[in-house]
PDB file of C-alpha atoms in Angstrom:
ATOM      1  CA  UNK A   1      91.972 -19.761 -51.304  1.00 87.00           C
ATOM      2  CA  UNK A   2      90.737 -23.134 -50.392  1.00 94.00           C
ATOM      3  CA  UNK A   3      88.866 -24.949 -53.031  1.00 96.00           C
ATOM      4  CA  UNK A   4      86.544 -27.943 -51.185  1.00 97.00           C
ATOM      5  CA  UNK A   5      85.896 -30.831 -53.691  1.00 96.00           C
ATOM      6  CA  UNK A   6      82.623 -33.731 -52.913  1.00 97.00           C
ATOM      7  CA  UNK A   7      82.151 -37.141 -54.035  1.00 96.00           C
ATOM      8  CA  UNK A   8      80.730 -39.987 -52.857  1.00 98.00           C
ATOM      9  CA  UNK A   9      76.747 -39.000 -53.891  1.00 98.00           C
ATOM     10  CA  UNK A  10      74.473 -41.520 -55.120  1.00 98.00           C
ATOM     11  CA  UNK A  11      71.152 -43.131 -55.781  1.00 98.00           C
ATOM     12  CA  UNK A  12      70.271 -45.365 -52.742  1.00 98.00           C
ATOM     13  CA  UNK A  13      67.354 -47.160 -50.850  1.00 98.00           C
ATOM     14  CA  UNK A  14      65.694 -46.628 -47.823  1.00 98.00           C
ATOM     15  CA  UNK A  15      67.611 -48.261 -44.836  1.00 98.00           C
ATOM     16  CA  UNK A  16      70.847 -47.852 -47.365  1.00 98.00           C
ATOM     17  CA  UNK A  17      74.047 -46.291 -47.009  1.00 98.00           C
ATOM     18  CA  UNK A  18      76.344 -43.796 -48.421  1.00 98.00           C
ATOM     19  CA  UNK A  19      79.675 -42.564 -47.902  1.00 98.00           C
ATOM     20  CA  UNK A  20      80.536 -38.689 -49.018  1.00 98.00           C
ATOM     21  CA  UNK A  21      83.913 -37.199 -48.940  1.00 97.00           C
ATOM     22  CA  UNK A  22      85.126 -33.612 -49.335  1.00 97.00           C
ATOM     23  CA  UNK A  23      88.953 -33.035 -50.099  1.00 96.00           C
ATOM     24  CA  UNK A  24      90.126 -29.095 -48.901  1.00 94.00           C
ATOM     25  CA  UNK A  25      93.152 -27.995 -51.302  1.00 94.00           C
ATOM     26  CA  UNK A  26      94.932 -24.756 -51.391  1.00 93.00           C
ATOM     27  CA  UNK A  27      94.621 -23.654 -47.650  1.00 91.00           C
ATOM     28  CA  UNK A  28      97.710 -21.565 -45.960  1.00 89.00           C
ATOM     29  CA  UNK A  29      96.529 -21.668 -42.563  1.00 90.00           C
ATOM     30  CA  UNK A  30      95.175 -23.600 -40.526  1.00 88.00           C
ATOM     31  CA  UNK A  31      91.322 -25.252 -41.509  1.00 91.00           C
ATOM     32  CA  UNK A  32      89.794 -25.626 -37.845  1.00 90.00           C
ATOM     33  CA  UNK A  33      86.409 -26.631 -38.708  1.00 93.00           C
ATOM     34  CA  UNK A  34      84.590 -28.725 -41.605  1.00 95.00           C
ATOM     35  CA  UNK A  35      81.143 -29.412 -42.133  1.00 96.00           C
ATOM     36  CA  UNK A  36      78.561 -30.802 -44.245  1.00 98.00           C
ATOM     37  CA  UNK A  37      75.146 -28.666 -45.127  1.00 98.00           C
ATOM     38  CA  UNK A  38      72.211 -29.986 -47.097  1.00 98.00           C
ATOM     39  CA  UNK A  39      69.317 -28.437 -49.441  1.00 98.00           C
ATOM     40  CA  UNK A  40      66.300 -29.917 -50.533  1.00 97.00           C
ATOM     41  CA  UNK A  41      63.756 -28.602 -53.424  1.00 92.00           C
ATOM     42  CA  UNK A  42      61.816 -26.018 -51.672  1.00 94.00           C
ATOM     43  CA  UNK A  43      63.728 -25.941 -48.584  1.00 96.00           C
ATOM     44  CA  UNK A  44      66.586 -23.919 -46.618  1.00 96.00           C
ATOM     45  CA  UNK A  45      69.887 -25.290 -46.292  1.00 97.00           C
ATOM     46  CA  UNK A  46      70.379 -26.753 -43.019  1.00 97.00           C
ATOM     47  CA  UNK A  47      73.802 -27.758 -41.183  1.00 98.00           C
ATOM     48  CA  UNK A  48      74.194 -31.612 -40.664  1.00 98.00           C
ATOM     49  CA  UNK A  49      77.491 -31.801 -39.211  1.00 98.00           C
ATOM     50  CA  UNK A  50      80.455 -30.597 -38.154  1.00 97.00           C
ATOM     51  CA  UNK A  51      83.697 -31.386 -36.715  1.00 96.00           C
ATOM     52  CA  UNK A  52      86.864 -29.239 -35.480  1.00 92.00           C
ATOM     53  CA  UNK A  53      90.350 -29.791 -35.928  1.00 86.00           C
ATOM     54  CA  UNK A  54      89.631 -30.787 -31.859  1.00 86.00           C
ATOM     55  CA  UNK A  55      87.452 -33.371 -32.690  1.00 85.00           C
ATOM     56  CA  UNK A  56      84.608 -32.080 -31.228  1.00 95.00           C
ATOM     57  CA  UNK A  57      81.543 -33.006 -33.016  1.00 97.00           C
ATOM     58  CA  UNK A  58      78.290 -32.062 -34.008  1.00 98.00           C
ATOM     59  CA  UNK A  59      75.093 -33.276 -35.418  1.00 98.00           C
ATOM     60  CA  UNK A  60      71.706 -32.863 -36.282  1.00 98.00           C
ATOM     61  CA  UNK A  61      69.075 -34.079 -34.080  1.00 98.00           C
ATOM     62  CA  UNK A  62      67.465 -35.188 -37.550  1.00 97.00           C
ATOM     63  CA  UNK A  63      70.752 -37.441 -38.469  1.00 98.00           C
ATOM     64  CA  UNK A  64      72.093 -38.166 -35.212  1.00 98.00           C
ATOM     65  CA  UNK A  65      72.342 -41.828 -34.652  1.00 98.00           C
ATOM     66  CA  UNK A  66      72.578 -42.245 -38.122  1.00 98.00           C
ATOM     67  CA  UNK A  67      75.032 -40.464 -39.728  1.00 98.00           C
ATOM     68  CA  UNK A  68      78.933 -39.983 -38.987  1.00 98.00           C
ATOM     69  CA  UNK A  69      81.277 -37.647 -39.468  1.00 97.00           C
ATOM     70  CA  UNK A  70      84.962 -38.087 -39.457  1.00 96.00           C
ATOM     71  CA  UNK A  71      88.421 -36.288 -40.570  1.00 93.00           C
ATOM     72  CA  UNK A  72      91.886 -36.863 -41.615  1.00 88.00           C
ATOM     73  CA  UNK A  73      93.334 -33.693 -40.914  1.00 75.00           C
ATOM     74  CA  UNK A  74      96.613 -34.279 -42.031  1.00 77.00           C
ATOM     75  CA  UNK A  75      94.481 -34.475 -45.124  1.00 76.00           C
ATOM     76  CA  UNK A  76      92.059 -32.151 -44.831  1.00 88.00           C
ATOM     77  CA  UNK A  77      89.483 -34.448 -45.755  1.00 94.00           C
ATOM     78  CA  UNK A  78      86.021 -34.513 -43.880  1.00 96.00           C
ATOM     79  CA  UNK A  79      83.665 -37.782 -44.336  1.00 97.00           C
ATOM     80  CA  UNK A  80      80.108 -38.500 -43.798  1.00 98.00           C
ATOM     81  CA  UNK A  81      79.077 -42.094 -43.137  1.00 98.00           C
ATOM     82  CA  UNK A  82      75.255 -41.991 -43.703  1.00 98.00           C
ATOM     83  CA  UNK A  83      73.499 -45.076 -42.314  1.00 98.00           C
ATOM     84  CA  UNK A  84      69.778 -46.081 -42.321  1.00 98.00           C
ATOM     85  CA  UNK A  85      69.160 -43.376 -44.843  1.00 98.00           C
ATOM     86  CA  UNK A  86      65.229 -42.298 -45.068  1.00 98.00           C
ATOM     87  CA  UNK A  87      63.873 -40.164 -48.140  1.00 97.00           C
ATOM     88  CA  UNK A  88      63.870 -37.167 -46.192  1.00 97.00           C
ATOM     89  CA  UNK A  89      67.508 -37.325 -46.482  1.00 98.00           C
ATOM     90  CA  UNK A  90      67.120 -36.138 -50.157  1.00 98.00           C
ATOM     91  CA  UNK A  91      69.175 -33.328 -50.856  1.00 98.00           C
ATOM     92  CA  UNK A  92      71.889 -31.702 -52.371  1.00 98.00           C
ATOM     93  CA  UNK A  93      75.130 -32.264 -49.627  1.00 98.00           C
ATOM     94  CA  UNK A  94      77.460 -29.377 -49.570  1.00 98.00           C
ATOM     95  CA  UNK A  95      80.885 -29.368 -47.879  1.00 97.00           C
ATOM     96  CA  UNK A  96      82.232 -26.381 -45.746  1.00 97.00           C
ATOM     97  CA  UNK A  97      85.474 -25.477 -44.203  1.00 96.00           C
ATOM     98  CA  UNK A  98      86.639 -22.885 -42.018  1.00 95.00           C
ATOM     99  CA  UNK A  99      90.082 -21.622 -42.262  1.00 94.00           C
ATOM    100  CA  UNK A 100      91.549 -20.010 -39.738  1.00 93.00           C
ATOM    101  CA  UNK A 101      93.766 -17.044 -39.762  1.00 92.00           C
ATOM    102  CA  UNK A 102      94.339 -15.988 -35.968  1.00 92.00           C
ATOM    103  CA  UNK A 103      92.152 -15.705 -33.021  1.00 89.00           C
ATOM    104  CA  UNK A 104      88.906 -14.891 -34.255  1.00 89.00           C
ATOM    105  CA  UNK A 105      89.470 -14.230 -38.124  1.00 93.00           C
ATOM    106  CA  UNK A 106      89.245 -16.855 -40.254  1.00 94.00           C
ATOM    107  CA  UNK A 107      87.278 -17.758 -43.966  1.00 95.00           C
ATOM    108  CA  UNK A 108      84.389 -19.812 -44.936  1.00 95.00           C
ATOM    109  CA  UNK A 109      84.367 -21.685 -47.925  1.00 97.00           C
ATOM    110  CA  UNK A 110      81.946 -24.371 -49.705  1.00 97.00           C
ATOM    111  CA  UNK A 111      82.102 -26.910 -52.138  1.00 97.00           C
ATOM    112  CA  UNK A 112      79.358 -27.286 -55.101  1.00 97.00           C
ATOM    113  CA  UNK A 113      77.447 -30.264 -53.742  1.00 97.00           C
ATOM    114  CA  UNK A 114      76.985 -33.566 -54.703  1.00 98.00           C
ATOM    115  CA  UNK A 115      73.346 -35.150 -54.646  1.00 98.00           C
ATOM    116  CA  UNK A 116      71.986 -37.688 -52.404  1.00 98.00           C
ATOM    117  CA  UNK A 117      68.669 -39.592 -53.369  1.00 98.00           C
ATOM    118  CA  UNK A 118      66.955 -42.185 -51.428  1.00 98.00           C
ATOM    119  CA  UNK A 119      63.976 -43.596 -53.166  1.00 97.00           C
ATOM    120  CA  UNK A 120      62.657 -47.267 -53.919  1.00 93.00           C
TER     121      UNK A 120
END
């Protein structure tokens, strides 16, 4: 059983920056990938960014060039540096992790979420 805890959310003005952190604990196998999703009121949850243990990275087009995802593999911690924040970025941000048990088999876990509000 893997437990994910997010932190770093808050209220910022448009153009501001925020850094989110997520720590994974309790894993018995390799966490091969971690990522961030977000969900705004009345909208579907969407993928923001992912990073694999191989350092392969994916960004949604809406955040490309503004957000940076990074990972400390030794600590099983993932970060999301968010710059040039816009009101459209307002959402609850959820941490996600994939625990690899064997080739082609694993388990997915979710954090409880942290609120990010961008407003003037």
